[in-house]
């Protein structure tokens, strides 16, 4: 309510500034006098901006400061018996007070009557602070907007370059929009680092990166069994690697051959039909691939291997047969193969671009010397395009590592350290999803582990992308 | 003379090697054709399989049953307490010749009805207590297991102990269908109901509304910011270290795994700024950050496609830089910008992983009321239904995928239309 009221008031202030600015210009130039440098609309806009922007800035600042101040107030009112408990309990209490003040959902903790009355009192304080910041912030914002707008009106002269002022504001707004991309990167790195550092306070990074045991299902309450989970992420890295390798074994040859055909052999008409169809494959949401993998490919491959196993069992290859008969739906092969299908259009469209970027003179020279088309491709174009194609494959690997839905739906949850594609493995992304969905407390190492995994994932994919971009850039310059 | 002696043999050599080389050429070409066939074959398999699994969910069996509201069994002061399900089951049982005292049989009859029958009866009595004593007719979906049987998904040949319906339940369903009590009709409930734990009552309305609200937020944030950022980078920014840095940033953001954006949303929007979990607002903001690089890259390329003569003409006539850009260049680039934006939004519509991170994995009945209430979206609904145990949910999951793909195709078609209609070659 106050948000829309505040927005409305600030807009009204701006509109008033616009009208008053124009009126002021008309009065200043009066009947005759020098012709104003800028048009009346720019004078109006200048005043409107000078009143709206400071007002909005003050209101935003009040809104941002309000939350932390409320938390401080709630923390200050901590009853002694809760202050004596673990930091986790303290923060639950604080969030319960805030929830009570704003009518949100509180935790299911049972409170003594004394604690309850303390909480009610604290909630009232918090609510007063909240109201104070809301209305006080709005009032301050309007005053600031009014004063700034007034200064802008008073300074109107015929020779004032109002258009340049307005354009400076626009320039600033545009530049701010471009920094959102930088802010997003900063936000990603900052939040991942911050939460990971909290995680690494309870689990050492060495153990995390080299440990062979992954079982994060630790108890939330201290008195439950199995309190200390194991956070060795090597099985997850191995699982991710296995699925990525399978995916690339599927995607690299198919994608590359498709790209070669499209770039070197296909007629114009074939290109016009095949390229969009491949793009459809790229546009299908990953959750759909996950569904396909879990309910179609998984059961089909399992039936296939179980059938072969049943034939082999009892024969000379009995051990292999027994193993094949126990294959489950969630084998690494299923997730890897479907991910490979997903990556085909990615590899093919990138490689297609790269092949098209090789100079025609290479092709002509090779053909003129009597080489066939395939010899031209294999002996001339591919070596020339190799860096670009390597970069395309690196980007595909980075995609495969970060892909989440297919593995969440079709790979398993068990952290096995294995290289057998018929076994169940789990990946970094699957574990992030598992750790962060469902009931959780935010401050336990279990949920923080997800940020540790996220940081690793981000670092690896970032490195792959940077290398790939570097290669592509160098490659482009070579032929430009 | 040596030439004349060697000529035939070297010619034969060349011809022999030529044969080999041509065979290699044909093989190589064949590999290319095969690769494309495999890729397109998978596409056909994927789409065909999903249509095969999902098409049956657009038709559902429903049942009409007339229930006399016996005043002696409904407490007028507390009408919600009456056992409407049992009353309906007795009426269906009467059609099948089951005695009202045969409780075991009536329990089995209830299993083939949907709880919706009782809910509808209860609602009608609550709204109009005068109905008590009259007979009212209810149209309701058939229970999901019975529906699956009629669609041929549950087989009579399966051992009785291994299926969800008993032999006599199957007989009853057949008889009810033969008498015209059960009829099949277009499954409008799929589009008019929210999610439910009962498969036959689960619909997509909540997910469609949730996705729409979320895309509104994404569009409202990503399009203006992306457009303005691209205009600054392309037209105003001083070329140098700063813009290079921003550019590297944008290129990298486009390749960051989507789940990392989910972690960002969880840590920043939910835990730091305290925005409500699982809300379209947070989902839309996360997807907007994801879509931003795509929008910026598409906008920049369409700004670059506007010929410099347009800018120069405007500047020559006395326009300022801002006026030339916003009055001439940007409007001319708009079709390309919108095409890129729609494609980015269509991509955002199918994105799932970051939404799971911000809590859109819990069961949300009904339809989201606003941008800050908990909502489900089409892709997360697919994920949730895929995990459900009942067979009927598999059919609905595939149907939800068909709906999602239909929306995406619609958006992409709109983008192609825009490009064909308004794109200008200079």
Coordinates of C-alpha atoms in Angstrom, one line a residue, chain A residues 75-414:
Chain A
X75 CA 18.5 -9.0 18.5
X76 CA 18.8 -6.4 21.2
X77 CA 15.6 -7.7 22.9
X78 CA 16.9 -11.3 23.1
X79 CA 15.8 -12.9 26.4
X80 CA 18.7 -14.1 28.5
X81 CA 17.9 -17.8 28.2
X82 CA 17.9 -17.6 24.4
X83 CA 21.0 -15.5 24.3
X84 CA 22.7 -18.4 26.1
X85 CA 21.8 -20.8 23.4
X86 CA 23.5 -21.5 20.1
X87 CA 23.7 -18.8 17.5
X88 CA 21.3 -20.8 15.3
X89 CA 18.6 -20.6 18.0
X90 CA 19.2 -16.9 18.4
X91 CA 18.7 -16.2 14.7
X92 CA 15.5 -18.4 14.7
X93 CA 14.2 -16.3 17.6
X94 CA 15.0 -13.1 15.7
X95 CA 13.3 -14.3 12.5
X96 CA 10.3 -15.4 14.6
X97 CA 10.1 -11.9 16.1
X98 CA 10.2 -10.3 12.7
X99 CA 7.6 -12.8 11.4
X100 CA 5.3 -12.0 14.3
X101 CA 5.7 -8.3 13.6
X102 CA 4.8 -8.6 10.0
X103 CA 2.3 -11.5 10.2
X104 CA 4.6 -14.0 8.5
X105 CA 5.2 -17.7 9.2
X106 CA 7.1 -18.4 12.5
X107 CA 9.1 -21.5 13.2
X108 CA 7.5 -24.4 15.1
X109 CA 9.6 -23.7 18.2
X110 CA 7.7 -24.0 21.5
X111 CA 8.1 -20.9 23.6
X112 CA 7.6 -20.5 27.3
X113 CA 5.0 -17.8 28.3
X114 CA 7.8 -15.5 29.5
X115 CA 9.5 -15.8 26.1
X116 CA 6.2 -15.3 24.4
X117 CA 5.5 -12.0 26.1
X118 CA 9.1 -10.9 25.4
X119 CA 8.5 -11.8 21.8
X120 CA 5.3 -9.9 21.6
X121 CA 6.9 -6.8 23.1
X122 CA 9.9 -7.1 20.7
X123 CA 7.5 -7.5 17.8
X124 CA 5.7 -4.3 18.8
X125 CA 9.0 -2.4 18.8
X126 CA 9.9 -3.9 15.5
X127 CA 6.6 -2.9 14.0
X128 CA 7.0 0.7 15.4
X129 CA 10.4 0.9 13.8
X130 CA 9.0 -0.4 10.5
X131 CA 6.1 2.1 10.5
X132 CA 8.5 4.9 11.5
X133 CA 10.8 4.1 8.6
X134 CA 7.9 3.8 6.2
X135 CA 6.2 7.1 7.0
X136 CA 9.3 8.9 8.0
X137 CA 11.1 7.8 4.9
X138 CA 8.3 8.9 2.7
X139 CA 8.1 12.3 4.4
X140 CA 11.8 12.8 4.1
X141 CA 11.7 11.7 0.5
X142 CA 9.0 14.2 -0.3
X143 CA 10.9 17.0 1.5
X144 CA 14.1 16.1 -0.4
X145 CA 12.3 16.0 -3.7
X146 CA 10.6 19.3 -3.0
X147 CA 13.8 21.1 -2.0
X148 CA 15.8 19.8 -4.9
X149 CA 12.9 20.6 -7.3
X150 CA 12.6 24.1 -5.8
X151 CA 16.3 24.8 -6.4
X152 CA 16.0 23.6 -10.0
X153 CA 13.0 25.9 -10.5
X154 CA 14.7 28.9 -9.0
X155 CA 17.8 28.4 -11.2
X156 CA 15.8 28.6 -14.5
X157 CA 17.3 31.3 -16.8
X158 CA 16.8 31.7 -20.5
X159 CA 20.4 30.9 -21.1
X160 CA 20.3 27.7 -19.0
X161 CA 21.1 24.6 -21.1
X162 CA 18.3 22.5 -19.8
X163 CA 18.5 19.9 -22.6
X164 CA 22.1 19.1 -21.8
X165 CA 21.1 18.6 -18.2
X166 CA 18.4 16.2 -19.1
X167 CA 20.7 14.3 -21.4
X168 CA 23.3 14.0 -18.7
X169 CA 20.6 12.4 -16.5
X170 CA 19.8 10.0 -19.4
X171 CA 23.5 9.2 -19.9
X172 CA 23.8 8.4 -16.2
X173 CA 20.7 6.2 -16.3
X174 CA 22.0 4.2 -19.3
X175 CA 25.4 3.8 -17.7
X176 CA 23.7 2.5 -14.5
X177 CA 21.8 -0.1 -16.5
X178 CA 25.0 -1.4 -18.0
X179 CA 26.5 -1.9 -14.5
X180 CA 23.7 -4.3 -13.7
X181 CA 25.6 -7.0 -15.6
X182 CA 28.7 -6.2 -13.4
X183 CA 26.6 -6.1 -10.3
X184 CA 25.2 -9.6 -11.1
X185 CA 28.7 -11.0 -11.4
X186 CA 29.7 -9.3 -8.2
X187 CA 26.5 -10.7 -6.6
X188 CA 27.1 -14.2 -7.7
X189 CA 30.8 -14.2 -6.6
X190 CA 30.0 -12.4 -3.4
X191 CA 27.1 -14.5 -2.3
X192 CA 28.8 -17.8 -3.3
X193 CA 32.1 -16.8 -1.5
X194 CA 30.4 -15.5 1.6
X195 CA 28.3 -18.6 2.2
X196 CA 31.1 -20.9 1.1
X197 CA 33.5 -19.3 3.7
X198 CA 30.9 -20.0 6.4
X199 CA 30.8 -23.6 5.1
X200 CA 34.6 -23.9 5.1
X201 CA 34.6 -22.8 8.7
X202 CA 33.1 -26.1 9.7
X203 CA 34.5 -28.3 7.0
X204 CA 38.1 -27.8 5.8
X205 CA 38.5 -27.0 2.1
X206 CA 41.1 -29.7 1.7
X207 CA 38.6 -32.3 3.1
X208 CA 35.9 -30.9 0.8
X209 CA 38.0 -31.1 -2.3
X210 CA 39.8 -34.4 -1.7
X211 CA 37.5 -36.4 0.6
X212 CA 36.2 -39.6 -0.8
X213 CA 33.1 -39.8 1.3
X214 CA 29.9 -37.8 0.6
X215 CA 27.0 -38.2 3.0
X216 CA 25.6 -34.8 3.9
X217 CA 22.4 -36.0 5.5
X218 CA 23.3 -34.8 9.0
X219 CA 20.8 -34.3 11.7
X220 CA 19.3 -30.9 12.2
X221 CA 19.0 -31.4 16.0
X222 CA 22.2 -31.9 17.9
X223 CA 21.0 -35.0 19.8
X224 CA 20.2 -37.0 16.7
X225 CA 22.4 -39.8 15.5
X226 CA 24.9 -39.3 12.7
X227 CA 25.5 -35.6 13.5
X228 CA 28.7 -35.2 11.6
X229 CA 28.1 -35.7 7.9
X230 CA 31.0 -36.4 5.5
X231 CA 31.6 -33.7 3.0
X232 CA 34.2 -35.2 0.6
X233 CA 33.1 -34.0 -2.8
X234 CA 35.4 -36.2 -5.0
X235 CA 32.6 -38.8 -5.7
X236 CA 30.5 -35.9 -7.0
X237 CA 33.2 -34.6 -9.2
X238 CA 33.8 -38.1 -10.5
X239 CA 30.1 -38.5 -11.2
X240 CA 29.9 -35.2 -13.0
X241 CA 33.0 -36.0 -15.1
X242 CA 31.6 -39.5 -16.0
X243 CA 28.3 -38.0 -17.2
X244 CA 30.0 -35.2 -19.0
X245 CA 32.3 -37.6 -20.8
X246 CA 29.3 -39.8 -21.9
X247 CA 27.5 -36.7 -23.1
X248 CA 30.5 -35.5 -25.1
X249 CA 31.0 -39.0 -26.6
X250 CA 27.4 -38.6 -28.0
X251 CA 27.4 -34.9 -28.8
X252 CA 30.9 -34.3 -30.2
X253 CA 30.9 -36.7 -33.2
X254 CA 27.2 -36.2 -34.1
X255 CA 27.3 -32.5 -33.7
X256 CA 30.6 -32.2 -35.6
X257 CA 29.5 -34.4 -38.5
X258 CA 26.2 -32.6 -38.7
X259 CA 28.0 -29.2 -38.8
X260 CA 30.4 -30.4 -41.5
X261 CA 27.5 -31.7 -43.6
X262 CA 25.6 -28.4 -43.1
X263 CA 28.6 -26.3 -43.9
X264 CA 30.1 -28.2 -46.8
X265 CA 27.6 -30.4 -48.4
X266 CA 24.0 -29.2 -47.8
X267 CA 22.2 -27.3 -50.4
X268 CA 20.6 -24.0 -49.6
X269 CA 17.2 -25.7 -49.3
X270 CA 18.5 -28.4 -47.0
X271 CA 20.1 -25.8 -44.7
X272 CA 16.9 -23.8 -44.6
X273 CA 15.1 -26.8 -43.3
X274 CA 17.6 -28.7 -41.1
X275 CA 19.0 -25.7 -39.2
X276 CA 15.7 -24.6 -37.7
X277 CA 14.8 -28.2 -36.8
X278 CA 18.1 -28.6 -34.9
X279 CA 17.3 -25.3 -33.2
X280 CA 14.1 -26.8 -32.0
X281 CA 16.2 -29.5 -30.3
X282 CA 18.1 -26.7 -28.6
X283 CA 15.0 -24.9 -27.6
X284 CA 13.4 -27.8 -25.8
X285 CA 13.5 -27.1 -22.0
X286 CA 15.8 -29.3 -20.0
X287 CA 13.0 -30.4 -17.7
X288 CA 11.4 -32.0 -20.8
X289 CA 14.7 -33.9 -21.6
X290 CA 14.7 -35.0 -17.9
X291 CA 11.2 -36.4 -18.3
X292 CA 12.2 -38.1 -21.5
X293 CA 15.3 -39.6 -19.8
X294 CA 13.5 -40.7 -16.7
X295 CA 10.4 -42.3 -18.3
X296 CA 11.5 -43.4 -21.7
X297 CA 15.3 -43.8 -22.1
X298 CA 15.9 -45.1 -18.6
X299 CA 13.3 -48.0 -18.7
X300 CA 14.2 -48.8 -22.3
X301 CA 18.0 -49.1 -21.6
X302 CA 17.4 -50.9 -18.4
X303 CA 15.2 -53.5 -20.2
X304 CA 17.9 -53.8 -22.9
X305 CA 20.7 -54.5 -20.5
X306 CA 18.6 -56.7 -18.2
X307 CA 17.6 -58.7 -21.3
X308 CA 21.3 -59.2 -22.4
X309 CA 22.2 -60.0 -18.8
X310 CA 19.5 -62.7 -18.7
X311 CA 20.9 -64.2 -21.8
X312 CA 24.5 -64.2 -20.5
X313 CA 23.7 -65.4 -17.0
X314 CA 24.6 -69.0 -16.5
X315 CA 26.9 -69.0 -19.5
X316 CA 30.7 -68.4 -19.6
X317 CA 30.0 -64.7 -18.9
X318 CA 27.9 -65.4 -15.9
X319 CA 29.4 -62.6 -13.7
X320 CA 28.8 -60.0 -16.4
X321 CA 25.2 -61.3 -16.9
X322 CA 24.5 -61.0 -13.2
X323 CA 25.8 -57.5 -13.2
X324 CA 23.7 -56.5 -16.2
X325 CA 20.6 -57.9 -14.7
X326 CA 20.9 -55.6 -11.7
X327 CA 21.2 -52.4 -13.8
X328 CA 18.8 -49.7 -12.6
X329 CA 16.9 -46.9 -14.4
X330 CA 19.2 -44.3 -12.9
X331 CA 22.4 -45.3 -14.6
X332 CA 25.0 -42.7 -15.6
X333 CA 24.6 -43.7 -19.3
X334 CA 20.9 -42.6 -19.4
X335 CA 21.6 -39.1 -18.1
X336 CA 24.8 -38.8 -20.1
X337 CA 23.2 -39.9 -23.4
X338 CA 20.2 -37.6 -23.1
X339 CA 22.4 -34.7 -22.2
X340 CA 24.5 -35.6 -25.3
X341 CA 21.4 -35.3 -27.4
X342 CA 20.6 -31.9 -25.8
X343 CA 24.2 -30.7 -26.7
X344 CA 24.1 -31.8 -30.3
X345 CA 22.6 -28.6 -31.7
X346 CA 24.9 -26.6 -29.4
X347 CA 28.0 -28.2 -30.8
X348 CA 26.7 -28.2 -34.4
X349 CA 25.7 -24.6 -34.5
X350 CA 29.0 -23.4 -33.0
X351 CA 31.1 -25.6 -35.2
X352 CA 29.0 -24.6 -38.2
X353 CA 29.8 -20.9 -37.5
X354 CA 33.5 -21.7 -37.1
X355 CA 33.6 -23.7 -40.4
X356 CA 31.8 -21.0 -42.2
X357 CA 34.4 -18.5 -40.9
X358 CA 37.3 -20.3 -42.5
X359 CA 38.4 -18.4 -45.6
X360 CA 37.0 -19.7 -48.9
X361 CA 40.6 -19.5 -50.4
X362 CA 41.6 -22.5 -48.2
X363 CA 38.7 -24.6 -49.7
X364 CA 39.4 -23.4 -53.2
X365 CA 43.1 -24.1 -53.0
X366 CA 42.6 -27.6 -51.7
X367 CA 39.9 -28.5 -54.3
X368 CA 42.0 -27.0 -57.1
X369 CA 44.9 -29.3 -56.2
X370 CA 42.5 -32.2 -56.8
X371 CA 41.5 -33.1 -53.2
X372 CA 38.0 -34.5 -52.7
X373 CA 35.6 -32.5 -50.5
X374 CA 36.1 -34.9 -47.6
X375 CA 39.9 -34.6 -47.9
X376 CA 39.5 -30.8 -48.0
X377 CA 37.5 -31.0 -44.8
X378 CA 39.7 -33.4 -43.0
X379 CA 43.1 -32.2 -44.1
X380 CA 42.6 -28.5 -44.6
X381 CA 39.5 -27.1 -43.0
X382 CA 39.5 -29.0 -39.7
X383 CA 43.2 -28.3 -38.9
X384 CA 42.5 -24.7 -39.7
X385 CA 39.4 -24.6 -37.6
X386 CA 40.7 -26.8 -34.8
X387 CA 41.1 -24.0 -32.2
X388 CA 37.6 -22.8 -32.8
X389 CA 36.1 -26.3 -32.7
X390 CA 38.1 -27.0 -29.5
X391 CA 36.5 -23.9 -28.0
X392 CA 33.1 -25.0 -29.1
X393 CA 33.6 -28.4 -27.4
X394 CA 34.9 -26.6 -24.2
X395 CA 31.7 -24.6 -24.1
X396 CA 29.7 -27.7 -24.5
X397 CA 31.6 -29.3 -21.7
X398 CA 30.9 -26.3 -19.5
X399 CA 27.2 -26.6 -20.4
X400 CA 27.2 -30.3 -19.5
X401 CA 28.8 -29.7 -16.1
X402 CA 26.3 -27.1 -15.2
X403 CA 23.2 -28.9 -16.6
X404 CA 20.9 -29.6 -13.7
X405 CA 17.4 -30.9 -14.6
X406 CA 18.4 -34.0 -16.7
X407 CA 20.7 -35.3 -14.0
X408 CA 18.3 -34.4 -11.2
X409 CA 15.5 -36.4 -12.9
X410 CA 17.5 -39.2 -14.5
X411 CA 20.7 -39.7 -12.4
X412 CA 20.7 -41.0 -8.9
X413 CA 21.4 -39.6 -5.5
X414 CA 24.0 -42.2 -4.4

